PDB file of C-alpha atoms in Angstrom:
ATOM      1  CA  UNK A 269      92.316 186.630  -0.054  1.00 42.00           C
ATOM      2  CA  UNK A 270      95.011 184.493   2.145  1.00 50.00           C
ATOM      3  CA  UNK A 271      95.789 184.831   5.404  1.00 64.00           C
ATOM      4  CA  UNK A 272      98.879 186.732   3.431  1.00 63.00           C
ATOM      5  CA  UNK A 273     101.644 187.025   1.605  1.00 61.00           C
ATOM      6  CA  UNK A 274     105.122 185.990   2.880  1.00 65.00           C
ATOM      7  CA  UNK A 275     107.713 189.227   3.367  1.00 60.00           C
ATOM      8  CA  UNK A 276     110.104 187.474   0.710  1.00 58.00           C
ATOM      9  CA  UNK A 277     107.384 187.401  -2.040  1.00 60.00           C
ATOM     10  CA  UNK A 278     106.239 191.371  -1.625  1.00 56.00           C
ATOM     11  CA  UNK A 279     106.884 192.895  -4.838  1.00 55.00           C
ATOM     12  CA  UNK A 280     107.213 190.508  -6.844  1.00 61.00           C
ATOM     13  CA  UNK A 281     104.661 187.304  -6.527  1.00 59.00           C
ATOM     14  CA  UNK A 282     103.025 189.312  -9.981  1.00 59.00           C
ATOM     15  CA  UNK A 283     106.633 187.975 -11.776  1.00 61.00           C
ATOM     16  CA  UNK A 284     107.012 184.862 -10.292  1.00 59.00           C
ATOM     17  CA  UNK A 285     102.936 184.291 -10.920  1.00 60.00           C
ATOM     18  CA  UNK A 286     103.635 184.631 -14.724  1.00 60.00           C
ATOM     19  CA  UNK A 287     105.576 181.719 -14.935  1.00 60.00           C
ATOM     20  CA  UNK A 288     105.579 179.876 -18.349  1.00 56.00           C
ATOM     21  CA  UNK A 289     105.367 175.797 -19.538  1.00 52.00           C
ATOM     22  CA  UNK A 290     108.988 175.646 -18.640  1.00 61.00           C
ATOM     23  CA  UNK A 291     110.958 175.281 -15.448  1.00 72.00           C
ATOM     24  CA  UNK A 292     109.143 177.574 -13.465  1.00 80.00           C
ATOM     25  CA  UNK A 293     106.011 176.777 -11.352  1.00 82.00           C
ATOM     26  CA  UNK A 294     104.113 177.722  -8.132  1.00 84.00           C
ATOM     27  CA  UNK A 295     104.114 174.684  -6.052  1.00 90.00           C
ATOM     28  CA  UNK A 296     100.704 174.241  -3.959  1.00 91.00           C
ATOM     29  CA  UNK A 297     101.780 172.782  -0.195  1.00 96.00           C
ATOM     30  CA  UNK A 298      99.499 171.558   2.486  1.00 97.00           C
ATOM     31  CA  UNK A 299     100.641 171.106   5.614  1.00 97.00           C
ATOM     32  CA  UNK A 300      99.250 169.098   8.770  1.00 97.00           C
ATOM     33  CA  UNK A 301      97.558 171.409  11.553  1.00 96.00           C
ATOM     34  CA  UNK A 302      99.549 169.582  14.189  1.00 93.00           C
ATOM     35  CA  UNK A 303     103.002 171.758  15.008  1.00 91.00           C
ATOM     36  CA  UNK A 304     101.930 174.713  12.702  1.00 94.00           C
ATOM     37  CA  UNK A 305     103.831 178.145  13.335  1.00 94.00           C
ATOM     38  CA  UNK A 306     101.934 181.658  14.135  1.00 93.00           C
ATOM     39  CA  UNK A 307     100.828 183.646  10.948  1.00 90.00           C
ATOM     40  CA  UNK A 308     103.290 186.626  12.215  1.00 91.00           C
ATOM     41  CA  UNK A 309     106.228 183.617  12.176  1.00 93.00           C
ATOM     42  CA  UNK A 310     104.994 182.242   8.969  1.00 91.00           C
ATOM     43  CA  UNK A 311     105.248 185.554   6.690  1.00 89.00           C
ATOM     44  CA  UNK A 312     109.093 185.751   7.504  1.00 92.00           C
ATOM     45  CA  UNK A 313     110.269 182.287   6.271  1.00 94.00           C
ATOM     46  CA  UNK A 314     112.625 182.713   3.272  1.00 93.00           C
ATOM     47  CA  UNK A 315     112.361 179.314   1.840  1.00 95.00           C
ATOM     48  CA  UNK A 316     110.550 176.251   1.982  1.00 97.00           C
ATOM     49  CA  UNK A 317     112.823 174.197   3.855  1.00 97.00           C
ATOM     50  CA  UNK A 318     112.990 177.233   6.460  1.00 96.00           C
ATOM     51  CA  UNK A 319     108.585 176.733   6.241  1.00 96.00           C
ATOM     52  CA  UNK A 320     109.186 172.926   7.233  1.00 97.00           C
ATOM     53  CA  UNK A 321     112.173 173.403   9.419  1.00 95.00           C
ATOM     54  CA  UNK A 322     110.181 176.204  11.790  1.00 86.00           C
ATOM     55  CA  UNK A 323     107.464 173.136  13.202  1.00 90.00           C
ATOM     56  CA  UNK A 324     105.452 172.804  10.692  1.00 96.00           C
ATOM     57  CA  UNK A 325     105.040 169.337   8.727  1.00 97.00           C
ATOM     58  CA  UNK A 326     103.974 168.756   5.555  1.00 98.00           C
ATOM     59  CA  UNK A 327     101.014 166.154   4.918  1.00 98.00           C
ATOM     60  CA  UNK A 328     101.613 162.777   3.882  1.00 98.00           C
ATOM     61  CA  UNK A 329      98.313 161.243   3.799  1.00 98.00           C
ATOM     62  CA  UNK A 330      97.703 158.482   1.094  1.00 98.00           C
ATOM     63  CA  UNK A 331      97.915 160.153  -2.165  1.00 97.00           C
ATOM     64  CA  UNK A 332      99.501 163.337  -1.556  1.00 97.00           C
ATOM     65  CA  UNK A 333     101.475 165.226  -3.665  1.00 97.00           C
ATOM     66  CA  UNK A 334     102.660 168.816  -4.223  1.00 95.00           C
ATOM     67  CA  UNK A 335     100.037 170.348  -6.725  1.00 91.00           C
ATOM     68  CA  UNK A 336     102.490 171.859  -9.608  1.00 87.00           C
ATOM     69  CA  UNK A 337     101.270 174.868 -11.671  1.00 78.00           C
ATOM     70  CA  UNK A 338     102.642 176.039 -14.498  1.00 65.00           C
ATOM     71  CA  UNK A 339      99.252 176.978 -15.652  1.00 64.00           C
ATOM     72  CA  UNK A 340      95.565 178.455 -14.282  1.00 64.00           C
ATOM     73  CA  UNK A 341      97.238 181.727 -13.119  1.00 69.00           C
ATOM     74  CA  UNK A 342      95.426 184.764 -13.472  1.00 73.00           C
ATOM     75  CA  UNK A 343      96.155 188.027 -12.661  1.00 74.00           C
ATOM     76  CA  UNK A 344      94.395 191.025 -12.370  1.00 74.00           C
ATOM     77  CA  UNK A 345      95.611 194.957 -12.589  1.00 76.00           C
ATOM     78  CA  UNK A 346      92.883 197.709 -11.837  1.00 75.00           C
ATOM     79  CA  UNK A 347      94.820 201.002 -12.542  1.00 79.00           C
ATOM     80  CA  UNK A 348      92.416 202.645 -10.863  1.00 80.00           C
ATOM     81  CA  UNK A 349      93.134 200.863  -7.806  1.00 76.00           C
ATOM     82  CA  UNK A 350      96.790 200.518  -8.423  1.00 74.00           C
ATOM     83  CA  UNK A 351      96.750 197.080  -7.205  1.00 71.00           C
ATOM     84  CA  UNK A 352      97.429 193.239  -8.853  1.00 71.00           C
ATOM     85  CA  UNK A 353      95.115 190.550  -8.264  1.00 72.00           C
ATOM     86  CA  UNK A 354      96.096 186.689  -8.597  1.00 72.00           C
ATOM     87  CA  UNK A 355      93.759 184.004  -9.028  1.00 73.00           C
ATOM     88  CA  UNK A 356      94.185 180.367  -9.019  1.00 74.00           C
ATOM     89  CA  UNK A 357      91.972 177.556 -10.180  1.00 75.00           C
ATOM     90  CA  UNK A 358      90.829 175.304  -8.002  1.00 79.00           C
ATOM     91  CA  UNK A 359      92.630 172.066  -7.383  1.00 81.00           C
ATOM     92  CA  UNK A 360      91.535 168.041  -6.771  1.00 90.00           C
ATOM     93  CA  UNK A 361      93.607 165.387  -4.547  1.00 95.00           C
ATOM     94  CA  UNK A 362      91.920 162.475  -5.585  1.00 96.00           C
ATOM     95  CA  UNK A 363      90.924 159.678  -3.093  1.00 97.00           C
ATOM     96  CA  UNK A 364      93.064 161.860  -0.650  1.00 97.00           C
ATOM     97  CA  UNK A 365      94.204 159.659   2.417  1.00 96.00           C
ATOM     98  CA  UNK A 366      91.815 156.659   3.577  1.00 93.00           C
ATOM     99  CA  UNK A 367      94.863 154.094   4.275  1.00 95.00           C
ATOM    100  CA  UNK A 368      96.853 157.083   6.137  1.00 97.00           C
ATOM    101  CA  UNK A 369      95.178 160.206   6.583  1.00 98.00           C
ATOM    102  CA  UNK A 370      95.993 163.884   7.985  1.00 97.00           C
ATOM    103  CA  UNK A 371      94.197 166.890   9.711  1.00 97.00           C
ATOM    104  CA  UNK A 372      94.995 169.780   7.344  1.00 96.00           C
ATOM    105  CA  UNK A 373      95.921 172.991   9.150  1.00 95.00           C
ATOM    106  CA  UNK A 374      97.497 175.660   6.256  1.00 94.00           C
ATOM    107  CA  UNK A 375      97.957 175.978   2.646  1.00 92.00           C
ATOM    108  CA  UNK A 376     100.936 177.533   1.137  1.00 92.00           C
ATOM    109  CA  UNK A 377     102.273 178.405  -2.658  1.00 88.00           C
ATOM    110  CA  UNK A 378     105.899 178.742  -3.174  1.00 90.00           C
ATOM    111  CA  UNK A 379     107.813 179.757  -6.352  1.00 87.00           C
ATOM    112  CA  UNK A 380     109.749 177.115  -8.022  1.00 89.00           C
ATOM    113  CA  UNK A 381     112.350 178.719 -10.654  1.00 86.00           C
ATOM    114  CA  UNK A 382     113.623 175.620 -12.378  1.00 85.00           C
ATOM    115  CA  UNK A 383     112.338 171.519 -12.100  1.00 84.00           C
ATOM    116  CA  UNK A 384     115.244 170.628 -10.208  1.00 86.00           C
ATOM    117  CA  UNK A 385     114.882 173.406  -7.140  1.00 90.00           C
ATOM    118  CA  UNK A 386     115.059 172.044  -3.973  1.00 96.00           C
ATOM    119  CA  UNK A 387     112.981 173.169  -1.122  1.00 96.00           C
ATOM    120  CA  UNK A 388     116.139 175.591  -0.006  1.00 97.00           C
ATOM    121  CA  UNK A 389     115.620 177.438  -3.655  1.00 95.00           C
ATOM    122  CA  UNK A 390     111.512 177.291  -3.544  1.00 94.00           C
ATOM    123  CA  UNK A 391     110.238 181.363  -1.716  1.00 91.00           C
ATOM    124  CA  UNK A 392     107.203 180.817  -0.090  1.00 91.00           C
ATOM    125  CA  UNK A 393     104.842 183.343  -1.959  1.00 86.00           C
ATOM    126  CA  UNK A 394     101.062 182.866   0.539  1.00 85.00           C
ATOM    127  CA  UNK A 395      99.665 180.869   3.529  1.00 89.00           C
ATOM    128  CA  UNK A 396      96.079 180.182   4.143  1.00 87.00           C
ATOM    129  CA  UNK A 397      94.252 178.339   6.586  1.00 89.00           C
ATOM    130  CA  UNK A 398      93.102 175.747   5.429  1.00 88.00           C
ATOM    131  CA  UNK A 399      91.096 173.144   7.905  1.00 91.00           C
ATOM    132  CA  UNK A 400      90.010 169.592   6.308  1.00 93.00           C
ATOM    133  CA  UNK A 401      90.376 165.815   7.418  1.00 96.00           C
ATOM    134  CA  UNK A 402      91.354 163.294   4.466  1.00 97.00           C
ATOM    135  CA  UNK A 403      89.261 160.047   4.459  1.00 96.00           C
ATOM    136  CA  UNK A 404      89.669 158.762   1.187  1.00 97.00           C
ATOM    137  CA  UNK A 405      87.257 160.884  -0.691  1.00 97.00           C
ATOM    138  CA  UNK A 406      88.426 163.516  -3.245  1.00 96.00           C
ATOM    139  CA  UNK A 407      89.708 166.715  -1.461  1.00 94.00           C
ATOM    140  CA  UNK A 408      88.391 169.710  -3.334  1.00 91.00           C
ATOM    141  CA  UNK A 409      90.315 173.504  -2.118  1.00 85.00           C
ATOM    142  CA  UNK A 410      89.400 176.498  -4.228  1.00 75.00           C
ATOM    143  CA  UNK A 411      90.686 179.914  -3.939  1.00 68.00           C
ATOM    144  CA  UNK A 412      87.885 182.375  -2.655  1.00 62.00           C
ATOM    145  CA  UNK A 413      86.653 184.440  -5.861  1.00 57.00           C
ATOM    146  CA  UNK A 414      88.402 187.545  -4.199  1.00 61.00           C
ATOM    147  CA  UNK A 415      91.788 186.196  -5.128  1.00 57.00           C
ATOM    148  CA  UNK A 416      94.956 184.268  -4.114  1.00 61.00           C
ATOM    149  CA  UNK A 417      96.655 187.264  -3.165  1.00 59.00           C
ATOM    150  CA  UNK A 418      96.325 191.416  -3.725  1.00 57.00           C
ATOM    151  CA  UNK A 419      99.464 193.851  -4.549  1.00 57.00           C
ATOM    152  CA  UNK A 420      98.921 197.057  -3.429  1.00 53.00           C
TER     153      UNK A 420
END
């Protein structure tokens, strides 16, 4: 399970996670380890723009681009436990780094309402510790089998 779910996403992340192959999407964004804010602060950012203005710095290693998910999300509902668990497939940044490298400290997911949304319109959903240093090799990120987030 992730470090946490953003305050502004609580109660809505399951809805946002049921994106269709249209304009909605879930973004996966990597942040550098330097300048990261505390999780207690991270959870209260209302937009991706606020996350990046708050001292966090998005990765810029060679071959980095935000991952955009319109599929590969699974929601498991447990009526007995009154919970919903969101899981994501693994993702890879091919030949991550090499010419320009980063030390990664955090992965965030965000809901993007339309394909033309700006960072000021994208809402952070979850944040996760993610420690790796790029070297030019493939970077594989996998979410634990317990899921990306749990709503209870």
